[in-house]
């Protein structure tokens, strides 16, 4: 399966999981020139920026580099500055790892 297709399927699985947990999905694949946020979800006054990683095997060097985290944080700053209604919301960064034939791993407050 192509990497892009696998990643997209993993993102849709993550969306379903967060919807089951009563989150409202605000954006999927929100792009800025500094980076992309896979999913932005909302529940109450908590805004969650979700990075989805699809893996075909258990071999993971470093699942999310510091550089990737900084890119997501910069994109988050751009999102918040262009959406002032969310300025006073709690912000959380989640990481969800999806592997075939495994239960998805959700790491809340991943960084």
Short mmCIF file of C-alpha atoms in Angstrom, two decimals:
data_model
loop_
_atom_site.label_atom_id
_atom_site.label_comp_id
_atom_site.label_asym_id
_atom_site.label_seq_id
_atom_site.Cartn_x
_atom_site.Cartn_y
_atom_site.Cartn_z
CA UNK A 1 0.00 0.00 0.00
CA UNK A 2 1.34 3.41 -0.86
CA UNK A 3 2.61 5.55 2.01
CA UNK A 4 0.17 8.41 1.25
CA UNK A 5 -2.80 6.05 1.15
CA UNK A 6 -1.77 4.37 4.40
CA UNK A 7 -1.35 7.75 6.09
CA UNK A 8 -4.75 8.95 4.91
CA UNK A 9 -6.46 5.77 6.12
CA UNK A 10 -4.74 6.19 9.50
CA UNK A 11 -5.98 9.79 9.72
CA UNK A 12 -9.57 8.71 9.05
CA UNK A 13 -9.27 6.02 11.73
CA UNK A 14 -8.01 8.69 14.15
CA UNK A 15 -10.95 10.94 13.26
CA UNK A 16 -13.39 8.12 14.02
CA UNK A 17 -11.68 7.44 17.36
CA UNK A 18 -11.88 11.09 18.43
CA UNK A 19 -15.51 11.38 17.28
CA UNK A 20 -16.36 8.33 19.41
CA UNK A 21 -14.71 10.18 22.32
CA UNK A 22 -17.12 13.12 21.65
CA UNK A 23 -14.63 15.48 20.04
CA UNK A 24 -15.75 17.82 17.30
CA UNK A 25 -13.38 17.63 14.33
CA UNK A 26 -12.66 21.21 13.26
CA UNK A 27 -10.07 20.55 10.57
CA UNK A 28 -8.40 17.68 8.79
CA UNK A 29 -5.04 18.36 7.13
CA UNK A 30 -4.90 22.06 7.98
CA UNK A 31 -1.97 23.46 6.00
CA UNK A 32 0.15 26.51 6.62
CA UNK A 33 3.39 27.47 4.95
CA UNK A 34 5.26 26.50 8.14
CA UNK A 35 3.70 23.04 8.39
CA UNK A 36 0.58 20.92 8.49
CA UNK A 37 -1.62 19.82 11.36
CA UNK A 38 -3.17 16.42 10.70
CA UNK A 39 -6.31 16.92 12.81
CA UNK A 40 -7.65 19.74 14.97
CA UNK A 41 -10.34 18.63 17.40
CA UNK A 42 -12.41 20.38 20.04
CA UNK A 43 -14.16 19.19 23.18
CA UNK A 44 -15.46 21.78 25.57
CA UNK A 45 -12.76 24.42 26.00
CA UNK A 46 -9.95 22.08 25.01
CA UNK A 47 -8.39 22.33 21.58
CA UNK A 48 -6.41 19.25 20.54
CA UNK A 49 -3.82 19.21 17.77
CA UNK A 50 -3.36 15.63 16.67
CA UNK A 51 -0.41 14.16 14.80
CA UNK A 52 -1.14 10.79 13.21
CA UNK A 53 1.62 8.30 12.45
CA UNK A 54 0.95 5.16 10.42
CA UNK A 55 3.48 2.37 10.74
CA UNK A 56 3.68 -0.92 8.86
CA UNK A 57 5.97 -2.58 11.40
CA UNK A 58 7.25 -2.34 14.95
CA UNK A 59 10.52 -0.83 13.75
CA UNK A 60 10.33 2.85 14.66
CA UNK A 61 13.49 4.90 14.85
CA UNK A 62 12.13 8.12 16.22
CA UNK A 63 8.39 8.43 15.78
CA UNK A 64 8.25 12.24 15.95
CA UNK A 65 11.38 14.35 15.74
CA UNK A 66 11.92 17.60 17.61
CA UNK A 67 11.92 19.36 14.23
CA UNK A 68 8.47 17.93 13.42
CA UNK A 69 7.17 18.98 16.84
CA UNK A 70 8.39 22.54 16.27
CA UNK A 71 6.77 22.64 12.83
CA UNK A 72 3.45 21.58 14.33
CA UNK A 73 3.80 24.16 17.13
CA UNK A 74 4.46 26.91 14.57
CA UNK A 75 1.40 25.85 12.58
CA UNK A 76 -0.59 25.82 15.84
CA UNK A 77 0.52 29.40 16.58
CA UNK A 78 -0.64 30.44 13.12
CA UNK A 79 -3.98 28.71 13.65
CA UNK A 80 -4.52 30.42 17.01
CA UNK A 81 -3.55 33.85 15.68
CA UNK A 82 -5.98 33.51 12.77
CA UNK A 83 -8.76 32.14 15.02
CA UNK A 84 -8.88 34.49 18.03
CA UNK A 85 -12.01 32.83 19.44
CA UNK A 86 -9.75 29.93 20.54
CA UNK A 87 -7.10 32.10 22.23
CA UNK A 88 -8.28 31.26 25.77
CA UNK A 89 -8.82 27.55 25.16
CA UNK A 90 -6.59 24.88 26.65
CA UNK A 91 -4.22 23.47 24.03
CA UNK A 92 -3.05 19.89 23.91
CA UNK A 93 -0.84 17.99 21.48
CA UNK A 94 -1.71 14.33 20.95
CA UNK A 95 0.09 11.66 19.00
CA UNK A 96 -1.77 8.64 17.67
CA UNK A 97 0.17 5.68 16.27
CA UNK A 98 -1.70 3.29 14.03
CA UNK A 99 -0.27 -0.08 12.99
CA UNK A 100 -2.00 -2.89 11.11
CA UNK A 101 -3.57 -5.55 13.34
CA UNK A 102 -2.92 -3.49 16.48
CA UNK A 103 -4.98 -1.30 18.75
CA UNK A 104 -4.15 2.36 18.03
CA UNK A 105 -1.87 3.97 20.60
CA UNK A 106 -3.02 7.41 21.73
CA UNK A 107 -0.52 9.53 23.61
CA UNK A 108 -2.25 12.57 25.10
CA UNK A 109 -0.03 15.57 25.84
CA UNK A 110 2.68 13.91 23.75
CA UNK A 111 4.88 17.01 23.88
#
